[in-house]
PDB file of C-alpha atoms and ligand atoms in Angstrom:
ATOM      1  CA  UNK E   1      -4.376   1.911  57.164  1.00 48.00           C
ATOM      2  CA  UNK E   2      -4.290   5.561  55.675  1.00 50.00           C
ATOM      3  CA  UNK E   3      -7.331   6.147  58.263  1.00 53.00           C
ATOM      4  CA  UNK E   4      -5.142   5.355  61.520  1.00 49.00           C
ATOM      5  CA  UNK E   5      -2.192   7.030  59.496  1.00 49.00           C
ATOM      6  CA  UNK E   6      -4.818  10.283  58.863  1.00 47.00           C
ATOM      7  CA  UNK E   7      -5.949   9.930  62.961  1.00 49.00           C
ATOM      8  CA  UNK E   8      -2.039   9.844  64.088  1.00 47.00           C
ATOM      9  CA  UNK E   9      -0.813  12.698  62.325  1.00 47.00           C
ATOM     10  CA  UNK E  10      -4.197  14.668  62.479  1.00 42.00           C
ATOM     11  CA  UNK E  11      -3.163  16.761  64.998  1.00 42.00           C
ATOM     12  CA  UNK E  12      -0.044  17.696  62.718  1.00 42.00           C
ATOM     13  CA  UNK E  13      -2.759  18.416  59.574  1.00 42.00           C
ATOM     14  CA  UNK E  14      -5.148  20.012  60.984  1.00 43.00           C
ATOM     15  CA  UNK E  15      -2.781  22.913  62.451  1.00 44.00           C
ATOM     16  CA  UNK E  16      -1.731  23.192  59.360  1.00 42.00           C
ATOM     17  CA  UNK E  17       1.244  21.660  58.660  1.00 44.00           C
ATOM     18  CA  UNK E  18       1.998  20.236  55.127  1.00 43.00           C
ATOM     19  CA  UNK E  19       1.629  16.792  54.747  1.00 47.00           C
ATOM     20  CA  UNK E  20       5.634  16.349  54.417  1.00 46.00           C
ATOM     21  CA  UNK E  21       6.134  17.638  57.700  1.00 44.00           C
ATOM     22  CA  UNK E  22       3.300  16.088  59.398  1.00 48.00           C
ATOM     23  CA  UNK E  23       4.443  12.858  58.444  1.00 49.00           C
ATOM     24  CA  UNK E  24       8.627  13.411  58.149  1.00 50.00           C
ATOM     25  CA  UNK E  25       8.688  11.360  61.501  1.00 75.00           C
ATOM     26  CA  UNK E  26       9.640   7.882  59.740  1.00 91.00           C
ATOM     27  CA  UNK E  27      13.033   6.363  61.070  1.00 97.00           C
ATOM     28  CA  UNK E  28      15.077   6.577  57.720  1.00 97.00           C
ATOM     29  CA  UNK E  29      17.448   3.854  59.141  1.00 97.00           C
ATOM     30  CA  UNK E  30      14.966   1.126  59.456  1.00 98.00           C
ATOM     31  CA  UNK E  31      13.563   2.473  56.417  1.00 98.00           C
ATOM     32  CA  UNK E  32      16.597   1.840  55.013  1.00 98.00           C
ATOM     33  CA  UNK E  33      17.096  -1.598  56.172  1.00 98.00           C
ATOM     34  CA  UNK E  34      13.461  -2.592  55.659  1.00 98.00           C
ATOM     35  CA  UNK E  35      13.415  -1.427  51.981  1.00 98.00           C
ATOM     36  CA  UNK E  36      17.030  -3.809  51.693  1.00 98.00           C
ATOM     37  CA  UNK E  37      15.085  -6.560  52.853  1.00 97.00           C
ATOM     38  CA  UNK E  38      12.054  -6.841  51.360  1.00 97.00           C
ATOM     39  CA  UNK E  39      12.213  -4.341  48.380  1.00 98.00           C
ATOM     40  CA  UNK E  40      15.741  -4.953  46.586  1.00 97.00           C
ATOM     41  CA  UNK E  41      14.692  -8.157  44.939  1.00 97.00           C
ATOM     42  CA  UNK E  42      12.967  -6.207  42.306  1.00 98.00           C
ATOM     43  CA  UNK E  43      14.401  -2.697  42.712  1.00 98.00           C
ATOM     44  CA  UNK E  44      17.527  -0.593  42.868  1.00 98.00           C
ATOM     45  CA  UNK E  45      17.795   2.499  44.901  1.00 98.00           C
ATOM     46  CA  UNK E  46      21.131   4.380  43.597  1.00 98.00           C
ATOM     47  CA  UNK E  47      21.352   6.938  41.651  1.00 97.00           C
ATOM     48  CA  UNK E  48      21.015   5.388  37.683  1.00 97.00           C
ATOM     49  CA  UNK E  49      20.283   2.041  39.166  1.00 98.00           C
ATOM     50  CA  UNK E  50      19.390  -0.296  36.256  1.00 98.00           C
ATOM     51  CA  UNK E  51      15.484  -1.258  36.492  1.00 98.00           C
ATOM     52  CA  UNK E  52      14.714  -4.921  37.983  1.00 98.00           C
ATOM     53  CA  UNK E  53      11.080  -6.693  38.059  1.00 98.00           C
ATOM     54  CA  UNK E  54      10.036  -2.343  39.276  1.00 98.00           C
ATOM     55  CA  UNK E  55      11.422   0.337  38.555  1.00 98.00           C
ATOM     56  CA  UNK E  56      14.895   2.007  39.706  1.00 98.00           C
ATOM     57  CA  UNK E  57      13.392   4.061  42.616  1.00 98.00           C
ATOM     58  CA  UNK E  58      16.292   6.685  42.912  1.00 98.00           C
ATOM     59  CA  UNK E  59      14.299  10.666  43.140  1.00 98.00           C
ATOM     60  CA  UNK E  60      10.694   8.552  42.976  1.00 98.00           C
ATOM     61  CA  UNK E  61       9.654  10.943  45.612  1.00 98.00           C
ATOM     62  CA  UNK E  62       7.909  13.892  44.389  1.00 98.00           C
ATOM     63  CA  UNK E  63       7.383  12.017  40.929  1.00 98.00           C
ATOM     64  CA  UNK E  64       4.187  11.267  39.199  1.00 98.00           C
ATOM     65  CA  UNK E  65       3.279   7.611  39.542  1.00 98.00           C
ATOM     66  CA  UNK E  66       4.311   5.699  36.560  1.00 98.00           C
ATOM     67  CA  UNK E  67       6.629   7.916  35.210  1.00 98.00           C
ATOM     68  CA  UNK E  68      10.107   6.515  35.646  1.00 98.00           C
ATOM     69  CA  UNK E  69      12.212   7.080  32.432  1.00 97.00           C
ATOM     70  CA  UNK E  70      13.270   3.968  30.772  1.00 97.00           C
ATOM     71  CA  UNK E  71      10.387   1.570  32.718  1.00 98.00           C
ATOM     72  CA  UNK E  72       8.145  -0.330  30.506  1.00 97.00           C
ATOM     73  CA  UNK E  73       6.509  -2.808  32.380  1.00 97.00           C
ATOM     74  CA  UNK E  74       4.229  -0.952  34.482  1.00 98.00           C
ATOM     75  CA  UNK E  75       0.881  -2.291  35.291  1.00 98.00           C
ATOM     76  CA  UNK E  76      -1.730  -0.973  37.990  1.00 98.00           C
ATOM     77  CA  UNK E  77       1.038   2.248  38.480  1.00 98.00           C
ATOM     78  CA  UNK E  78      -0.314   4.383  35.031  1.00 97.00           C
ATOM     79  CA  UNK E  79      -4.148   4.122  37.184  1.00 98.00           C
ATOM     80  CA  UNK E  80      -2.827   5.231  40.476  1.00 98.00           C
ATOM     81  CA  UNK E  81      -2.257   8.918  38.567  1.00 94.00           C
ATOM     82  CA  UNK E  82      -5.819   9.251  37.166  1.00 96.00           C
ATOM     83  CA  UNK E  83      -7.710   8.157  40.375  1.00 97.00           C
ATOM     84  CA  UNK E  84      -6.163  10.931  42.056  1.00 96.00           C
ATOM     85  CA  UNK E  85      -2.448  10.120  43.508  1.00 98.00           C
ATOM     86  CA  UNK E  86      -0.905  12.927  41.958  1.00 97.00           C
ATOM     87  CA  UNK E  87       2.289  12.344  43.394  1.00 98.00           C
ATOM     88  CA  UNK E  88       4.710   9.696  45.126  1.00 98.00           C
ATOM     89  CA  UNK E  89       4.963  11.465  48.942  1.00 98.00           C
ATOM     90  CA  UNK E  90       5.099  10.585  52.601  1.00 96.00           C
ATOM     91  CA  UNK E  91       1.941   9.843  52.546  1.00 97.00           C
ATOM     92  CA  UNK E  92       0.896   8.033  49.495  1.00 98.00           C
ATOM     93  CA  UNK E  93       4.190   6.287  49.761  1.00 98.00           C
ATOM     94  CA  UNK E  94       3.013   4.763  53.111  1.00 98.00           C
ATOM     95  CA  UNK E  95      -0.282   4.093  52.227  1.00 98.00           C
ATOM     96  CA  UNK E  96       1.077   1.812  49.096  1.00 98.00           C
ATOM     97  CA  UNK E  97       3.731  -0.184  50.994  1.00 98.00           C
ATOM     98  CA  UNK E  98       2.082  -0.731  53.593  1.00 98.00           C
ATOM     99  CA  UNK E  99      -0.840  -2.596  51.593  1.00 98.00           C
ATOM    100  CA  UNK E 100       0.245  -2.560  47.436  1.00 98.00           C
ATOM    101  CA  UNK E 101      -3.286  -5.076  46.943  1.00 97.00           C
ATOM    102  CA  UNK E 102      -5.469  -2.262  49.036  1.00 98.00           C
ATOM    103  CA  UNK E 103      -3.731   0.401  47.199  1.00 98.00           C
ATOM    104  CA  UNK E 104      -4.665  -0.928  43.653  1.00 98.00           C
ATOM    105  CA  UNK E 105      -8.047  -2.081  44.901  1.00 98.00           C
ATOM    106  CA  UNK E 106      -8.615   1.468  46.114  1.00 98.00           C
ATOM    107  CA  UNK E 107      -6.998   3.724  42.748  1.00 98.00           C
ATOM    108  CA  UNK E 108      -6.847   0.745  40.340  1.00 98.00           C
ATOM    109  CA  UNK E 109      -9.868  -1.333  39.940  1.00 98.00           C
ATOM    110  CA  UNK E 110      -8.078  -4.184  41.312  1.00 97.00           C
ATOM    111  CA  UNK E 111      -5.744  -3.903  38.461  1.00 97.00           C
ATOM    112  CA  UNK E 112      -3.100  -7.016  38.532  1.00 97.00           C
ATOM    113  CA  UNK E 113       0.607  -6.115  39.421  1.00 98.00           C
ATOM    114  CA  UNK E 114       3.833  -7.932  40.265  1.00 97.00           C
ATOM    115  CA  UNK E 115       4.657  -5.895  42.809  1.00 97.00           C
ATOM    116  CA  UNK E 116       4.321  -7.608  46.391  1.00 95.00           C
ATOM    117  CA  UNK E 117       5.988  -6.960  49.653  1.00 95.00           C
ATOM    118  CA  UNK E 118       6.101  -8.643  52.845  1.00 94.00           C
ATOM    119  CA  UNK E 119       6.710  -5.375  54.955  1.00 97.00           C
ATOM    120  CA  UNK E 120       5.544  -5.331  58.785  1.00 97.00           C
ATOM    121  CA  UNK E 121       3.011  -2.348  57.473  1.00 97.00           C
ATOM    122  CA  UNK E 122       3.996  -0.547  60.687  1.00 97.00           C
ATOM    123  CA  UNK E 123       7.340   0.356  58.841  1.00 97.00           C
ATOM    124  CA  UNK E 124       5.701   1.471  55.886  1.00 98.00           C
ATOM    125  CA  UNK E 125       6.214   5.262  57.015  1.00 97.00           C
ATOM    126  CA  UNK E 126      10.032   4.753  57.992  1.00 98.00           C
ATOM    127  CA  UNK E 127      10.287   3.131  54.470  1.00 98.00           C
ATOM    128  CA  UNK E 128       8.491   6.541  52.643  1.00 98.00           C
ATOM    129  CA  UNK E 129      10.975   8.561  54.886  1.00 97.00           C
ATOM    130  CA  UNK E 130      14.170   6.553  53.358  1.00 98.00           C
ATOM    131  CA  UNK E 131      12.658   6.974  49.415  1.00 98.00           C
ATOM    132  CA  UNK E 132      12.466  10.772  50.592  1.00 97.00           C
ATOM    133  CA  UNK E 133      16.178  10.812  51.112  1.00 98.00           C
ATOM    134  CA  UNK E 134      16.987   9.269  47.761  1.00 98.00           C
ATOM    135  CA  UNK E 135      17.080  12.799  45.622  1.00 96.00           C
ATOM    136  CA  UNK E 136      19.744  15.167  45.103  1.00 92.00           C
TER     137      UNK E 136
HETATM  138  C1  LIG A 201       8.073  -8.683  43.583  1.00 65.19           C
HETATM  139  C2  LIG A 201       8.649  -7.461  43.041  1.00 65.19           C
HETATM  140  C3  LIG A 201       8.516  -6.181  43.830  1.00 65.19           C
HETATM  141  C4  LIG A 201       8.815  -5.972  45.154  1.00 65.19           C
HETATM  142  C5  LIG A 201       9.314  -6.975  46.195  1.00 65.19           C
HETATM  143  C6  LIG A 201       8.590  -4.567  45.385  1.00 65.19           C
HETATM  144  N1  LIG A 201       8.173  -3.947  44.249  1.00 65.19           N
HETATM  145 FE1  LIG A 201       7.733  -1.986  44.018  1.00 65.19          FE
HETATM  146  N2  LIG A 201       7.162  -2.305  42.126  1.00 65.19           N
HETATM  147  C7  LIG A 201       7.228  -3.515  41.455  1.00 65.19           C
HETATM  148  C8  LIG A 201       6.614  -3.384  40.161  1.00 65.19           C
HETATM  149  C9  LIG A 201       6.466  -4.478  39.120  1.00 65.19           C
HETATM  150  C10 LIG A 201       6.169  -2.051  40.065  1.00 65.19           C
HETATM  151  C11 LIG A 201       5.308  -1.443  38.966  1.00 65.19           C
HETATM  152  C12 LIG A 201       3.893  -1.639  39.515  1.00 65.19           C
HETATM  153  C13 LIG A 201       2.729  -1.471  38.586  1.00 65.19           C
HETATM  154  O1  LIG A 201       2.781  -0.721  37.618  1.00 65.19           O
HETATM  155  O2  LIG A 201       1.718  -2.118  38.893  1.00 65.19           O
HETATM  156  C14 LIG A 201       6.531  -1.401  41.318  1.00 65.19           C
HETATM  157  C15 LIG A 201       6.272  -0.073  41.596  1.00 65.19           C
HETATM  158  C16 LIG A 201       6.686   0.576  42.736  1.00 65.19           C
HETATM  159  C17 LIG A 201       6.521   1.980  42.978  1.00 65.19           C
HETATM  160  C18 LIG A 201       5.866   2.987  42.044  1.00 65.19           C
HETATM  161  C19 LIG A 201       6.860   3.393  40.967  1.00 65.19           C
HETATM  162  C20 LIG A 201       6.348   4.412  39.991  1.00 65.19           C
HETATM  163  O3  LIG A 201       7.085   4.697  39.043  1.00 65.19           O
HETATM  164  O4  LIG A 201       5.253   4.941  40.142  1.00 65.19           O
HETATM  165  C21 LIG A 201       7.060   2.236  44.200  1.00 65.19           C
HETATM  166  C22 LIG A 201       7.128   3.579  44.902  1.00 65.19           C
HETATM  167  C23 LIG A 201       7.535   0.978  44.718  1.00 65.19           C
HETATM  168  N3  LIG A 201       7.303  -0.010  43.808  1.00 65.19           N
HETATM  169  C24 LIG A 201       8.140   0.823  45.947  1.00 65.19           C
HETATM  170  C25 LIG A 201       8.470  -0.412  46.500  1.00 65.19           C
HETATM  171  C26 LIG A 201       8.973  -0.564  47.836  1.00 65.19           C
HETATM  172  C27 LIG A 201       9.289   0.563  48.783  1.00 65.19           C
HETATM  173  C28 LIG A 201       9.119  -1.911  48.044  1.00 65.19           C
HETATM  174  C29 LIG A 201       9.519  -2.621  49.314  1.00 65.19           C
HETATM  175  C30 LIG A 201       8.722  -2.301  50.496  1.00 65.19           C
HETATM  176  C31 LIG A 201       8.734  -2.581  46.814  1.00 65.19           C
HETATM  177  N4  LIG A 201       8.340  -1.638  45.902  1.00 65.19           N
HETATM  178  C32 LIG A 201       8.780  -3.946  46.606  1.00 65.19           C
HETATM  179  C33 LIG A 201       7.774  -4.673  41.950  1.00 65.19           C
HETATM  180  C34 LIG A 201       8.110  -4.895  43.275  1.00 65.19           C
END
């Protein structure tokens, strides 16, 4: 997934551009009604949003994984920052909701987690463009 990701916005990187921009092309409106669907049965995306099953995900973008204020159940997330995601961005964002099991095989171990979707991963960019938008 991050490899077809890499190959469509290559052209973008490799002239330079920063990874943001490269990959700002996600539709924030499907984002928006994707992440309703499929993500609001365990998390809350306004501003002070109480935490559910995950984290309240209001300014996650930009943020260290695993370090939501006030979360205490994280599992495979704390791993995720010492195998090298340093931050939550367009493009780590995408590569983790499109495939959360890949994702923790890949900066993990494997490591178990509650966290499941059942997102088309083709949206998986529109839904890192809507997190973008949630910050003041
Ligand atoms: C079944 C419950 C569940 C669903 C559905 C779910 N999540 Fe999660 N999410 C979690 C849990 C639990 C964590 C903490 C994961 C861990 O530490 O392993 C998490 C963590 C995250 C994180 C990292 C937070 C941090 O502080 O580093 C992001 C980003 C995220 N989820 C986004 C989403 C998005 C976007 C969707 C919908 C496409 C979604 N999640 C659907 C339960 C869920």
């Amino acid at each position: 997934m991050l490899r077809t990701l890499m190959m469509a916005t290559g052209v973008a990187l490799t002239l330079g551009a920063s990874t943001t921009v490269a990959l700002a092309e996600g539709d924030v409106a499907n984002g928006e009604k994707w992440a309703n669907r499929v993500c609001k049965a365990c998390h809350t995306f306004d501003k002070g949003g109480k935490h559910m099953v995950g984290p309240n995900l209001w300014g996650i973008y930009g943020q260290a994984p695993a370090t939501v204020e006030g979360f205490d159940r994280y599992q495979a997330a704390p791993l995720f920052a010492e195998n090298g995601i340093e931050e939550w961005n367009e493009e780590t964002l995408t590569e983790y909701v499109a495939d959360p099991e890949a994702f923790r095989q890949k900066y993990a171990g494997g490591h178990e987690s509650a966290m499941v979707v059942s997102l088309p991963p083709k949206f998986a960019p529109d839904v890192a463009a809507y997190l973008k938008t949630l910050q003041d």
